[in-house]
Coordinates of C-alpha atoms in Angstrom, one line a residue:
M260 CA 79.2 133.6 55.3
G261 CA 78.7 137.2 56.7
Q262 CA 79.3 140.5 55.1
T263 CA 80.8 143.9 56.2
I264 CA 79.8 147.4 55.2
V265 CA 82.5 150.1 55.7
V266 CA 81.8 153.9 55.8
S267 CA 85.0 155.8 55.2
P268 CA 85.6 158.6 56.1
V269 CA 82.8 159.7 58.3
T270 CA 82.0 163.4 57.7
R271 CA 80.9 166.4 59.7
I272 CA 82.7 165.2 62.8
E273 CA 86.0 166.5 64.3
G274 CA 88.6 164.2 62.6
H275 CA 88.6 161.4 60.2
A276 CA 87.3 157.8 60.6
R277 CA 85.4 155.1 58.8
I278 CA 82.6 152.7 59.9
A279 CA 82.6 148.9 59.2
L280 CA 79.3 146.9 59.3
D281 CA 79.4 143.1 59.4
L282 CA 76.4 141.4 57.8
D283 CA 75.2 137.8 58.3
D284 CA 74.2 135.5 55.4
Q285 CA 70.7 137.0 55.5
G286 CA 72.1 140.5 55.1
A287 CA 71.2 141.6 58.6
V288 CA 73.8 143.8 60.5
T289 CA 75.5 141.8 63.2
K290 CA 78.2 144.3 64.3
G291 CA 79.2 147.9 63.6
H292 CA 82.6 149.3 64.4
L293 CA 84.1 152.9 64.2
Q294 CA 87.7 152.8 63.1
V295 CA 89.9 155.9 63.7
L296 CA 92.6 155.9 61.1
E297 CA 95.0 158.6 62.4
I298 CA 97.5 158.0 65.1
R299 CA 97.7 160.7 67.8
G300 CA 100.9 159.8 69.7
F301 CA 100.7 162.9 71.9
E302 CA 101.7 160.9 75.0
K303 CA 105.0 160.1 73.4
L304 CA 105.6 163.5 71.9
L305 CA 105.2 165.2 75.3
L306 CA 107.8 163.0 77.0
G307 CA 110.9 165.0 78.2
M308 CA 109.0 168.3 78.0
E309 CA 108.7 170.6 81.0
L310 CA 105.6 170.1 83.2
S311 CA 105.2 173.9 83.6
K312 CA 104.6 174.2 79.9
M313 CA 101.9 171.6 79.6
P314 CA 99.0 174.0 79.9
L315 CA 100.2 175.8 76.8
M316 CA 101.5 172.7 74.9
T317 CA 98.4 170.6 75.5
A318 CA 96.0 173.4 74.5
R319 CA 97.5 173.0 71.0
L320 CA 96.6 169.3 70.8
C321 CA 93.1 170.2 69.5
G322 CA 91.8 173.2 67.6
V323 CA 88.2 172.4 68.7
C324 CA 88.5 172.1 72.4
P325 CA 91.8 173.8 73.3
A326 CA 90.3 175.4 76.4
A327 CA 89.4 172.0 77.7
H328 CA 93.0 170.7 77.4
H329 CA 94.3 174.0 78.8
L330 CA 92.2 173.7 81.9
A331 CA 92.6 169.9 82.3
S332 CA 96.4 170.4 82.3
V333 CA 96.3 173.1 85.0
T334 CA 93.9 171.1 87.0
A335 CA 96.2 168.1 87.0
I336 CA 99.2 170.2 88.0
E337 CA 97.3 171.8 90.8
G338 CA 96.0 168.4 92.0
G339 CA 99.6 167.2 92.2
L340 CA 100.7 170.2 94.1
G341 CA 97.6 170.2 96.4
V342 CA 96.7 173.8 95.7
A343 CA 93.5 175.6 94.6
P344 CA 93.1 178.9 92.8
P345 CA 91.7 182.1 94.5
A346 CA 88.0 182.7 94.2
D347 CA 88.3 185.3 91.5
A348 CA 90.5 183.1 89.4
A349 CA 88.1 180.2 89.8
L350 CA 85.3 182.5 88.5
L351 CA 87.3 183.7 85.6
R352 CA 88.1 180.1 84.6
E353 CA 84.4 179.3 84.8
L354 CA 83.7 182.4 82.6
L355 CA 86.3 181.3 80.0
Y356 CA 84.9 177.8 80.0
A357 CA 81.3 178.9 79.7
G358 CA 82.4 180.7 76.5
H359 CA 84.2 177.6 75.3
I360 CA 81.2 175.3 75.9
L361 CA 78.8 177.7 74.2
H362 CA 81.1 177.9 71.2
S363 CA 81.7 174.1 71.0
H364 CA 78.0 173.0 71.6
A365 CA 76.8 175.6 69.0
L366 CA 79.3 174.0 66.5
S367 CA 78.0 170.5 67.2
N368 CA 74.3 171.1 67.4
F369 CA 73.9 173.7 64.6
V370 CA 76.9 173.5 62.2
L371 CA 77.7 169.7 62.3
S372 CA 74.4 168.2 63.2
G373 CA 72.3 171.1 62.0
P374 CA 72.0 170.0 58.4
D375 CA 70.6 166.7 59.6
L376 CA 68.2 168.4 62.0
F377 CA 67.0 171.2 59.7
L378 CA 67.3 169.6 56.2
G379 CA 66.7 165.9 57.1
I380 CA 69.2 163.0 57.1
G381 CA 67.7 161.9 53.8
A382 CA 68.5 165.2 52.0
P383 CA 70.9 164.9 49.1
P384 CA 74.6 165.1 50.3
E385 CA 75.3 168.1 48.0
T386 CA 72.8 170.2 49.9
R387 CA 73.2 168.7 53.4
N388 CA 75.7 171.2 54.8
V389 CA 75.9 174.5 56.5
F390 CA 76.6 176.4 53.3
H391 CA 73.2 175.2 51.8
L392 CA 71.7 176.2 55.1
L393 CA 73.0 179.7 54.6
V394 CA 71.2 179.8 51.3
A395 CA 68.0 178.0 52.4
D396 CA 67.5 180.0 55.7
P397 CA 70.0 182.8 55.9
D398 CA 68.4 184.3 59.0
L399 CA 68.7 181.0 60.9
A400 CA 72.2 180.5 59.8
K401 CA 73.2 184.0 60.9
K402 CA 71.8 183.4 64.4
I403 CA 73.7 180.1 64.6
L404 CA 77.0 181.7 63.6
R405 CA 76.4 184.7 65.9
L406 CA 75.8 182.3 68.9
R407 CA 79.0 180.5 68.2
S408 CA 80.9 183.8 67.9
L409 CA 79.6 185.0 71.3
G410 CA 81.2 181.9 72.9
Q411 CA 84.5 182.2 71.0
R412 CA 84.8 186.0 71.7
T413 CA 84.4 185.3 75.4
V414 CA 87.3 182.8 75.3
E415 CA 89.3 185.4 73.4
V416 CA 88.7 188.1 76.0
V417 CA 89.2 186.0 79.1
G418 CA 91.7 183.5 77.7
G419 CA 93.9 185.9 75.8
R420 CA 93.3 184.0 72.5
G421 CA 90.2 182.7 70.8
I422 CA 91.7 179.4 69.7
H423 CA 94.5 178.5 72.1
P424 CA 93.9 180.3 75.4
V425 CA 97.0 181.2 77.5
T426 CA 95.8 182.9 80.7
V427 CA 95.1 179.9 83.0
I428 CA 98.2 179.1 85.0
P429 CA 98.9 176.7 87.9
G430 CA 97.8 178.6 91.0
G431 CA 95.3 180.9 89.3
M432 CA 95.0 183.3 86.4
S433 CA 97.6 185.5 84.8
F434 CA 95.1 188.1 83.5
R435 CA 91.9 189.9 84.6
P436 CA 89.7 191.5 81.8
A437 CA 89.0 195.2 82.1
P438 CA 85.6 196.1 83.6
K439 CA 84.3 197.3 80.3
D440 CA 85.1 194.0 78.7
L441 CA 83.4 192.1 81.5
E442 CA 80.4 194.3 81.0
T443 CA 80.5 193.4 77.3
I444 CA 80.6 189.7 78.1
A445 CA 77.6 190.0 80.4
G446 CA 75.7 191.5 77.5
W447 CA 76.8 188.7 75.3
G448 CA 75.4 186.3 77.8
A449 CA 72.0 188.0 77.6
E450 CA 72.2 188.0 73.8
A451 CA 73.0 184.3 73.8
L452 CA 70.0 183.6 75.9
A453 CA 67.7 185.4 73.4
L454 CA 69.3 183.5 70.5
L455 CA 69.0 180.2 72.3
A456 CA 65.3 180.8 72.9
E457 CA 64.7 181.2 69.1
L458 CA 66.9 178.4 68.1
G459 CA 65.5 176.0 70.7
A460 CA 62.1 176.0 68.9
V461 CA 63.7 175.1 65.6
L462 CA 65.8 172.5 67.3
Q463 CA 62.8 170.8 68.8
K464 CA 61.1 170.7 65.4
G465 CA 64.1 169.0 63.9
L466 CA 64.3 166.5 66.8
A467 CA 60.7 165.6 66.4
A468 CA 61.2 164.7 62.8
L469 CA 63.8 162.1 63.9
A470 CA 61.8 160.6 66.6
D471 CA 61.6 157.3 64.8
L472 CA 65.3 156.8 65.5
R473 CA 64.9 157.0 69.3
D474 CA 64.7 153.3 69.8
R475 CA 67.7 152.8 67.5
L476 CA 69.7 155.4 69.5
A477 CA 69.0 153.9 72.9
I478 CA 72.2 153.7 75.1
P479 CA 72.4 150.4 77.0
Y480 CA 75.2 151.7 79.3
P481 CA 75.3 153.9 82.5
P482 CA 76.3 157.5 82.4
L483 CA 79.7 158.7 83.9
A484 CA 80.1 162.4 84.7
F485 CA 81.4 164.9 87.2
A486 CA 79.1 166.2 90.0
R487 CA 79.6 168.4 93.0
D488 CA 77.2 167.7 95.8
G489 CA 74.7 166.4 93.3
R490 CA 75.0 169.5 91.1
H491 CA 76.3 169.8 87.5
T492 CA 79.9 171.0 87.1
F493 CA 82.4 171.2 84.3
L494 CA 85.4 171.9 86.6
G495 CA 86.0 170.1 89.9
G496 CA 83.9 167.7 91.8
E497 CA 83.9 163.9 91.9
I498 CA 83.3 161.3 89.1
V499 CA 79.9 159.6 89.5
V500 CA 78.5 156.4 87.9
P501 CA 74.9 155.7 89.2
A502 CA 73.9 152.2 90.3
G503 CA 72.5 149.9 87.6
S504 CA 72.8 146.5 86.0
H505 CA 76.5 147.1 85.8
G506 CA 76.8 147.2 89.6
P507 CA 76.5 149.6 92.6
E508 CA 77.0 153.3 92.4
R509 CA 80.6 154.5 92.0
R510 CA 82.1 157.8 93.2
F511 CA 85.8 158.5 92.9
A512 CA 88.2 161.4 92.8
P513 CA 89.6 162.3 89.3
A514 CA 93.1 161.5 90.3
A515 CA 92.0 157.9 91.2
Y516 CA 90.7 157.3 87.7
A517 CA 93.1 154.5 87.0
E518 CA 91.7 152.5 89.9
H519 CA 88.2 152.6 88.2
L520 CA 88.8 152.9 84.4
V521 CA 90.8 150.7 82.1
E522 CA 91.8 151.4 78.4
H523 CA 91.8 148.7 75.7
A524 CA 93.2 148.7 72.2
V525 CA 90.6 147.6 69.6
P526 CA 91.1 146.0 66.2
G527 CA 91.6 148.2 63.2
S528 CA 91.7 151.5 65.1
Y529 CA 94.2 153.8 66.6
M530 CA 91.7 154.9 69.3
K531 CA 91.4 152.9 72.5
T532 CA 88.1 152.3 74.3
V533 CA 87.7 152.9 78.1
R534 CA 85.6 150.7 80.4
L535 CA 84.8 150.5 84.1
R536 CA 87.1 148.0 85.9
G537 CA 85.3 145.0 87.3
T538 CA 84.4 141.4 86.6
P539 CA 83.1 141.7 84.0
E540 CA 84.2 145.2 82.9
A541 CA 81.4 147.6 82.0
S542 CA 80.9 150.1 79.2
F543 CA 79.6 153.6 79.9
F544 CA 78.9 156.9 78.1
V545 CA 79.9 160.5 78.8
G546 CA 79.0 164.0 77.6
P547 CA 76.1 166.4 77.9
L548 CA 73.4 163.8 78.4
A549 CA 75.5 161.9 80.9
R550 CA 76.1 165.1 82.9
L551 CA 72.4 165.8 83.0
R552 CA 71.5 162.3 84.1
V553 CA 74.1 162.3 86.9
S554 CA 73.3 165.7 88.4
A555 CA 70.1 167.0 90.0
S556 CA 70.6 170.7 89.1
L557 CA 72.6 173.1 87.0
S558 CA 72.3 175.8 89.6
T559 CA 71.0 178.5 87.2
P560 CA 67.2 179.2 87.0
L561 CA 66.4 179.0 83.3
A562 CA 68.6 175.9 82.7
D563 CA 67.1 174.2 85.7
Q564 CA 63.6 175.0 84.4
K565 CA 64.4 173.4 81.0
L566 CA 66.1 170.5 82.7
Q567 CA 63.0 169.6 84.7
A568 CA 60.9 169.7 81.5
F569 CA 63.5 167.6 79.7
R570 CA 63.4 165.0 82.4
E571 CA 59.6 164.8 82.4
R572 CA 59.7 163.9 78.7
Q573 CA 62.5 161.4 79.1
G574 CA 62.0 157.8 80.1
P575 CA 64.4 155.7 82.1
Q576 CA 66.2 154.6 79.0
A577 CA 69.0 157.0 77.8
C578 CA 68.9 157.9 74.1
A579 CA 71.8 159.4 72.2
L580 CA 69.5 161.7 70.3
D581 CA 68.9 163.5 73.7
N582 CA 72.5 164.7 73.6
V583 CA 71.3 167.4 71.2
E584 CA 68.8 168.9 73.7
A585 CA 71.2 168.3 76.6
R586 CA 73.7 170.5 74.8
W587 CA 71.1 173.2 74.3
I588 CA 70.3 173.1 78.1
E589 CA 74.0 173.4 78.9
M590 CA 74.3 176.3 76.5
L591 CA 71.5 178.1 78.4
H592 CA 73.4 177.4 81.7
C593 CA 76.6 178.8 80.2
A594 CA 74.8 181.9 78.8
E595 CA 73.3 182.5 82.3
R596 CA 76.7 182.3 83.9
M597 CA 78.3 184.6 81.3
A598 CA 75.7 187.2 82.2
R599 CA 76.2 186.7 86.0
I600 CA 79.9 186.0 86.6
P601 CA 81.1 189.5 85.8
V602 CA 79.1 190.9 88.7
E603 CA 80.3 188.1 91.1
L604 CA 84.0 189.0 90.8
Q605 CA 85.3 190.8 93.9
G606 CA 88.6 192.2 92.7
G607 CA 90.6 189.7 94.9
P608 CA 93.9 188.1 94.1
L609 CA 94.2 186.1 90.9
A610 CA 97.0 183.6 91.8
I611 CA 99.0 182.0 94.5
P612 CA 102.7 181.0 94.1
V613 CA 103.4 177.4 93.2
E614 CA 106.6 175.5 92.7
I615 CA 107.0 172.4 90.5
R616 CA 108.6 169.4 92.0
A617 CA 109.0 165.7 91.2
G618 CA 105.9 163.6 91.4
R619 CA 102.6 162.5 89.7
Y620 CA 100.1 165.1 88.5
A621 CA 96.7 163.7 87.6
G622 CA 93.4 165.5 87.1
A623 CA 90.3 165.7 85.0
I624 CA 87.6 168.1 83.8
E625 CA 84.4 167.7 81.8
A626 CA 85.3 168.6 78.2
P627 CA 82.3 169.5 76.0
R628 CA 82.2 165.8 74.9
G629 CA 82.8 164.3 78.4
L630 CA 85.5 163.3 80.8
L631 CA 89.0 164.5 79.9
V632 CA 91.9 163.1 81.9
H633 CA 95.5 164.5 82.0
D634 CA 98.1 162.4 83.9
Y635 CA 101.7 163.4 84.1
T636 CA 104.8 162.1 86.0
A637 CA 107.7 164.6 86.4
D638 CA 111.3 164.1 87.6
A639 CA 113.3 166.4 89.9
Q640 CA 114.0 168.7 86.9
G641 CA 110.3 169.1 86.1
K642 CA 110.6 167.0 82.9
L643 CA 107.9 164.6 82.0
T644 CA 108.8 160.9 82.3
A645 CA 105.2 159.5 81.8
V646 CA 102.1 160.9 80.2
N647 CA 98.6 159.5 79.8
L648 CA 95.6 161.3 78.3
I649 CA 92.1 160.0 78.1
V650 CA 90.0 162.2 75.7
A651 CA 86.3 162.3 75.9
T652 CA 85.6 160.4 72.7
Q653 CA 87.5 157.4 73.9
N654 CA 84.9 157.0 76.7
N655 CA 82.1 156.9 74.2
Y656 CA 83.7 154.3 71.9
D657 CA 81.5 151.4 72.9
A658 CA 78.4 153.5 72.9
M659 CA 79.2 154.8 69.4
D660 CA 79.8 151.2 68.1
H661 CA 76.5 150.2 69.5
A662 CA 74.8 153.2 67.8
V663 CA 76.2 152.5 64.3
T664 CA 75.3 148.8 64.7
S665 CA 71.7 149.7 65.6
V666 CA 71.2 152.5 63.1
G667 CA 73.1 150.7 60.3
G668 CA 70.8 147.7 60.9
H669 CA 67.8 150.1 60.6
F670 CA 68.8 151.5 57.2
A671 CA 70.7 148.6 55.6
G672 CA 68.7 146.7 53.0
R673 CA 66.5 149.7 52.0
G674 CA 68.5 150.1 48.8
D675 CA 69.2 153.8 49.7
D676 CA 73.0 154.2 50.1
N677 CA 72.7 157.9 50.9
L678 CA 70.3 157.2 53.8
L679 CA 72.5 154.4 55.1
L680 CA 75.7 156.5 55.0
N681 CA 74.2 159.6 56.6
G682 CA 72.1 157.6 59.1
M683 CA 75.2 156.1 60.6
E684 CA 77.1 159.4 60.5
F685 CA 74.2 161.1 62.3
A686 CA 74.3 158.3 65.0
L687 CA 78.0 159.3 65.6
R688 CA 77.3 163.0 65.5
C689 CA 74.9 162.6 68.4
Y690 CA 78.0 161.9 70.4
D691 CA 80.0 164.8 68.8
P692 CA 83.2 162.7 68.4
C693 CA 86.5 164.6 68.3
L694 CA 88.9 162.2 66.7
A695 CA 92.0 163.8 65.2
C696 CA 92.1 167.1 67.0
A697 CA 90.9 169.5 64.5
T698 CA 91.7 168.9 60.9
H699 CA 88.6 169.8 58.9
L700 CA 87.5 170.0 55.3
A701 CA 84.8 172.6 54.7
G702 CA 81.7 171.5 52.9
R703 CA 81.2 168.0 51.5
M704 CA 83.8 165.5 52.6
P705 CA 84.7 162.1 51.1
L706 CA 82.8 159.1 52.3
E707 CA 83.2 155.4 51.7
V708 CA 81.2 152.3 52.7
E709 CA 82.8 148.9 52.3
V710 CA 80.5 145.8 52.3
R711 CA 82.3 142.6 53.5
R712 CA 81.3 139.0 54.1
G713 CA 83.5 136.9 56.3
G714 CA 86.2 139.6 56.2
R715 CA 86.1 139.8 52.4
T716 CA 85.1 143.0 50.7
L717 CA 82.0 142.5 48.5
R718 CA 81.3 146.1 47.4
T719 CA 82.3 149.7 48.3
I720 CA 79.9 152.7 48.4
S721 CA 82.0 155.8 48.0
R722 CA 81.7 159.6 47.5
R723 CA 84.8 161.6 47.1
T724 CA 85.6 165.3 47.4
A725 CA 86.4 167.0 44.1
P726 CA 90.1 167.9 43.7

């Protein structure tokens, strides 16, 4: 009769979850499953609210990627109205979002995954956190926190608030930063590039130390990401899935997502998985690595140079570990754009008038973690009668389950519970999952592994936070 190991909750990710591992009679891992234990329910909470308020309301769904929800909501409304923002507004949105990506990727690579990369996944849990990193290497930690701050301050200046931006409106932007503030942001872009050059070398050293996990972190699914004329984009473009064993290439408009994607409930979890429609349905993965595998160029010189070198080292098989370097390349791109966009602005109009009417409003953008869909239906009074949100982490559900199965099988049976727990957590952190929209506990968080056979719990491995 088989067994199951459960990790609960998983730490240093955005939100709370646990992992279950099923074992066969020989103790080998047969299946791993991420279980998200908190219900979101936002689609129900938003019913009856005014469509025009969605850009502000949905920005508060998540404290980690509020700018992504803010922009996805506006993009959906503009798609339903058939309008596009003026050129300067589009540039300011790009500038705001460059700051958001820089802040979010710095959090993922250096604060959440950093202790694994810089201290090792086998380090004792009481030292494997960003606070110990501050003690062990204060100069490195200060550079990490400064990099994240540069992104967050950019969001604050362009978006009006650092956490929940308010300046992106249907039809354009409500605010233009003062010239001196734009000049400051350009300087922050240059500073971020210098910091990324230093941190990149440290990151590569940490990745090299984890090279033995590359086979275990292989992704057997195709990437799905936005592209515009073959070029990398976070905002706008079409959704692309390259041809492969799952079938021919797919290209579709974001508003047509429901014709190509289908959501499924999974046992023991409040999070749904998303798959490509077809017979059979096909799993896929999203996020930084998916974006770099779908697009030929990022359109900025330094990021493109690093992308070329990255591809020369990569094989045909995608590996979740490469999400870390993909984030670093995207941060370079965002820093380059922060330095450049302030001089591209022309002083033109910021918005066009729009009028809400009854109808369907569906759109999507690339959140830091991958495809983010907002889909609303509004009545004649502009009140929502239907809402569907697909957040990026849902799209990676099958890939994350595959990763914890593979890495759990690698470490199970070694007699080292700490390595087993953190090995599976690190596998998830490669995807930077955002589960419960931003409730965090600083430092060491509780963790539990439950071992089951045939659905019966045999033992529980647990670490709890001190009260």
